[in-house]
Structures are given as C-alpha cells and as structure tokens.
Coordinates of C-alpha atoms and ligand atoms in Angstrom, one line a residue:
M87 CA -34.3 54.0 36.4
Q88 CA -35.4 57.4 36.6
D89 CA -38.4 57.9 34.0
N90 CA -35.8 60.4 31.8
V91 CA -33.2 57.7 31.0
H92 CA -33.6 55.9 28.0
H93 CA -34.5 52.1 29.4
A94 CA -32.2 51.0 26.3
D95 CA -29.1 53.3 27.8
A96 CA -28.6 50.5 30.0
S97 CA -28.2 47.6 27.4
T98 CA -24.9 50.6 26.1
F99 CA -21.9 49.6 27.5
T100 CA -19.2 52.3 27.0
T101 CA -15.8 50.4 28.2
T102 CA -15.3 46.7 26.9
D103 CA -13.5 46.4 31.0
K104 CA -15.2 43.2 32.3
S105 CA -14.8 44.1 35.8
Q106 CA -16.5 47.7 35.1
V107 CA -19.1 46.5 32.2
Y108 CA -20.0 43.5 35.0
E109 CA -20.5 46.4 37.7
T110 CA -22.5 48.4 35.1
A111 CA -24.6 45.6 34.2
I112 CA -25.6 44.8 38.1
S113 CA -25.8 48.4 39.0
S114 CA -28.7 48.3 36.3
A115 CA -30.2 45.6 37.6
V116 CA -30.8 46.7 40.8
A117 CA -32.3 49.6 39.7
L118 CA -34.7 47.7 36.9
F119 CA -35.7 45.6 40.0
E120 CA -36.0 48.3 42.6
S121 CA -39.4 49.4 40.6
Q122 CA -40.5 46.0 38.9
R123 CA -41.5 42.8 40.5
F124 CA -43.0 40.9 37.6
W125 CA -40.7 37.5 37.2
A126 CA -41.0 37.6 33.3
T127 CA -40.6 41.4 33.1
N128 CA -37.3 41.2 35.1
L129 CA -35.7 37.9 33.2
A130 CA -36.3 40.0 29.9
N131 CA -34.2 42.8 30.9
A132 CA -31.9 40.7 32.5
A133 CA -31.4 38.7 29.2
S134 CA -30.7 41.7 27.5
L135 CA -28.3 42.9 30.0
M136 CA -26.0 39.7 29.9
W137 CA -26.5 39.5 26.2
H138 CA -24.9 43.6 25.5
A139 CA -22.4 42.8 28.6
F140 CA -20.5 39.4 26.9
D141 CA -20.9 41.7 23.7
A142 CA -19.3 44.1 25.0
V143 CA -16.4 42.5 26.9
G144 CA -16.2 40.7 23.3
M145 CA -17.0 37.3 24.3
H146 CA -18.8 34.3 22.2
V147 CA -21.9 34.0 23.8
N148 CA -25.0 32.6 21.4
W149 CA -27.3 32.5 24.1
A150 CA -28.6 33.8 27.8
G151 CA -31.4 33.4 28.9
F152 CA -33.9 31.1 31.7
Y153 CA -35.6 28.6 32.6
V154 CA -38.4 28.7 35.0
V155 CA -40.1 26.2 37.3
Q156 CA -43.5 24.6 36.3
P157 CA -46.2 24.9 39.0
R158 CA -46.9 22.0 40.2
R159 CA -50.6 23.2 39.4
L160 CA -50.2 23.5 35.2
Q161 CA -47.9 20.3 35.2
K162 CA -49.8 17.4 33.5
P163 CA -48.4 13.5 33.7
S164 CA -47.3 14.4 30.3
D165 CA -45.0 16.4 31.0
A166 CA -43.3 14.4 33.5
D167 CA -40.3 12.2 33.1
T168 CA -42.8 9.0 32.3
E169 CA -40.1 6.8 30.9
G170 CA -41.4 3.1 31.9
D171 CA -43.3 5.0 34.5
K172 CA -46.6 3.9 34.8
E173 CA -47.9 5.5 37.8
V174 CA -47.2 8.7 36.6
A175 CA -48.2 8.1 32.9
E176 CA -51.8 7.7 34.6
G177 CA -52.0 10.5 36.8
K178 CA -51.6 8.7 39.7
R179 CA -48.6 9.9 41.1
V180 CA -46.7 13.4 40.2
G181 CA -43.3 12.4 38.4
K182 CA -40.5 15.3 38.6
R183 CA -40.6 19.0 37.7
T184 CA -40.2 20.5 34.4
L185 CA -38.4 23.4 33.6
M186 CA -40.1 25.7 31.2
L187 CA -38.3 27.8 28.5
G188 CA -38.4 31.9 29.5
P189 CA -37.2 35.3 28.6
F190 CA -33.6 34.7 26.4
M191 CA -31.5 36.2 24.3
G192 CA -29.9 33.8 21.1
K193 CA -32.3 31.3 19.0
V194 CA -34.6 29.7 19.4
A195 CA -34.4 27.0 22.3
C196 CA -35.6 23.5 24.0
Q197 CA -38.9 24.1 25.7
T198 CA -38.9 21.9 28.3
I199 CA -36.0 20.0 30.6
I200 CA -37.2 17.7 33.5
F201 CA -34.9 17.9 36.8
G202 CA -31.9 16.1 36.0
R203 CA -31.8 16.3 33.0
G204 CA -28.9 18.2 30.9
V205 CA -26.8 20.7 32.8
C206 CA -30.1 22.9 34.0
G207 CA -31.8 20.2 35.2
T208 CA -28.9 19.1 37.2
A209 CA -28.2 23.0 38.2
A210 CA -32.0 22.9 39.1
E211 CA -31.9 19.6 41.4
A212 CA -28.7 20.4 43.0
G213 CA -29.2 23.9 43.8
T214 CA -25.5 24.7 42.9
T215 CA -23.7 26.5 39.8
V216 CA -22.6 23.9 37.3
V217 CA -19.9 25.2 34.9
V218 CA -19.4 23.0 31.8
P219 CA -15.8 24.0 29.4
D220 CA -16.6 21.1 27.3
V221 CA -20.3 20.5 26.7
E222 CA -18.7 16.9 25.1
K223 CA -17.7 16.2 28.4
F224 CA -20.6 16.6 30.1
P225 CA -22.9 13.7 29.6
G226 CA -26.9 14.0 28.8
H227 CA -25.8 17.3 28.0
I228 CA -29.0 18.6 25.5
A229 CA -27.8 20.4 22.8
C230 CA -30.3 22.7 22.1
D231 CA -27.8 24.3 19.5
G232 CA -25.0 22.0 18.1
S233 CA -22.3 24.7 17.6
T234 CA -22.5 25.4 21.8
K235 CA -19.2 24.3 23.0
S236 CA -19.1 25.7 26.7
E237 CA -22.1 26.4 29.3
V238 CA -22.9 28.3 32.9
V239 CA -25.8 27.2 34.5
V240 CA -26.4 29.2 38.0
P241 CA -30.0 27.9 39.8
I242 CA -32.1 31.5 40.9
L243 CA -33.3 30.3 44.4
D244 CA -36.2 32.6 46.0
D245 CA -36.2 33.9 49.6
A246 CA -37.2 31.0 51.0
G247 CA -34.3 29.1 49.4
A248 CA -36.8 27.4 46.9
V249 CA -35.6 26.6 43.1
R250 CA -37.4 28.6 41.1
G251 CA -35.3 28.8 37.4
V252 CA -32.5 28.5 36.4
L253 CA -30.0 31.0 34.5
D254 CA -27.9 29.7 31.4
V255 CA -25.5 31.3 29.0
D256 CA -24.0 29.4 25.7
C257 CA -20.9 29.7 24.2
L258 CA -18.8 29.1 21.2
V259 CA -16.0 28.3 22.2
V260 CA -14.7 25.5 24.5
D261 CA -13.6 26.8 28.1
G262 CA -15.5 29.6 27.6
F263 CA -16.5 31.2 31.2
D264 CA -13.6 32.4 34.0
E265 CA -14.4 33.0 37.4
S266 CA -15.7 36.4 36.9
D267 CA -18.5 35.5 34.4
V268 CA -19.2 32.5 36.9
Q269 CA -19.1 35.5 39.6
F270 CA -21.4 37.7 37.8
L271 CA -23.8 35.0 36.8
E272 CA -24.1 34.2 40.3
S273 CA -24.5 37.4 41.6
L274 CA -27.2 38.7 38.8
A275 CA -28.9 35.6 39.7
G276 CA -29.2 36.2 43.5
L277 CA -30.7 39.8 42.8
I278 CA -33.3 37.9 40.3
G279 CA -34.0 35.4 42.9
R280 CA -34.5 38.2 45.4
G281 CA -35.8 40.5 43.4
C282 CA -39.1 38.7 41.4
E283 CA -42.8 37.5 43.0
W284 CA -42.7 34.0 42.2
D285 CA -46.6 34.1 42.2
L286 CA -45.9 32.2 38.8
Ligands
LIG165 N1 -27.7 23.0 26.9 C1 -28.4 22.7 28.1 C2 -30.0 23.0 27.4 C3 -30.3 24.6 27.4 S1 -29.7 25.0 25.9 O1 -28.8 25.2 26.2 C4 -30.5 26.5 25.8 C5 -28.6 21.7 29.0 O2 -28.0 21.0 28.1 O3 -29.7 21.8 30.1

C-alpha cells in the first residue's frame, strides 16, 4: 500500500456489488500483507476489511475476527482440557491445544476455546472450514453472543499446512452465508496463513 494513500480508504467500499466488494477487499489484503508479516497487525486489518466488506453488502454480521493457536511453551495445565484428566491437571502431560482470542471487530468474546470444542475448536481440530447455517442445530456451539444465528469458521494454515488459528464470522440471521461469502473467507484465510510470520 502506497504511503500517500490513507489506510482507512481500504475499509471504504464504493459499491454494494458482492463480487466487487470481495475482490477489492482481497486486493487490499494482498497490498497490506506485502509490506507486513506480523500476525497481530495483519489479523487486525483483516478483521476490519471483513467487517466493512460485510457491512457494504448489507449482511448482518455481528462478529468478525480471529482466534490464534496458543504456543505450547505458554500452555499451562489450567488452560488444557482438564475435565477428569488427573495427569494433565498435575502437569504430567500436556492437554489439548487452546485457541486464544485474537484481533476482531464486534462485541467482547470468549477468550479461550479448546481444540475440538464449539465451531472454532471443531474447525481447528479438523483443519477444514465449518459452515453452520443454524447455530442451534450445531451440538456444542459456544454462544459468546446469544443473538448469533449462523456462523462460518475457516482454519488458518501456515506454509507447512499447520493450523495457526481460525477466522470466525457470526451473523444475526439463520443461513446468513452463501457460497461466495465462504469462498471470500477461505481466500482471505489463505492469504493470512501464507502472509504472516507465525512466531507466536
Ligand atoms: N461460536 C464460536 C465461539 C466464538 S464466538 O462466536 C466469537 C464457537 O462455537 O466456537
């Protein structure tokens, strides 16, 4: 992104046409990540791009952001899935990995999610996108906000294919995401996975 261009302009979309908005958002992400590889910076700007893109096309998105995988070296027994697991609680074995809340747009959200739990933990564990048209029909959905009705979670994979986090978007209406929305989010997650230094 050129120095003489206001960065905020990247969050301003001059059309309501979905494919154009998504194309512009992806081009902005490419430009932003070309000059920056620090994960927190890129996730923060990506959250802004998603939020404003969805607003421009009239979607009722109430949360758009990221969870990042907690590094093993920072993992404490109390962060692990200790339900009935004495060995983990006593620090003799490391439990399941944990997703930590990262940059986002929207209301305050759950701070940690263990792999395998909720939509985010399911996508992180499987390494694949999870689309939930109706959160009430997803067993184990974690309701950070009771007004969320549908959700998409896309894993973020690094160059080696390791899961480094997830991209999560929530919507106030049932069946709030179509195929083009999911494609946009998968493209963005791909750029993020390749465009960041995952030294956290
Ligand atoms: N609903 C998610 C939790 C994260 S919030 O939506 C921001 C889940 O079930 O994993």
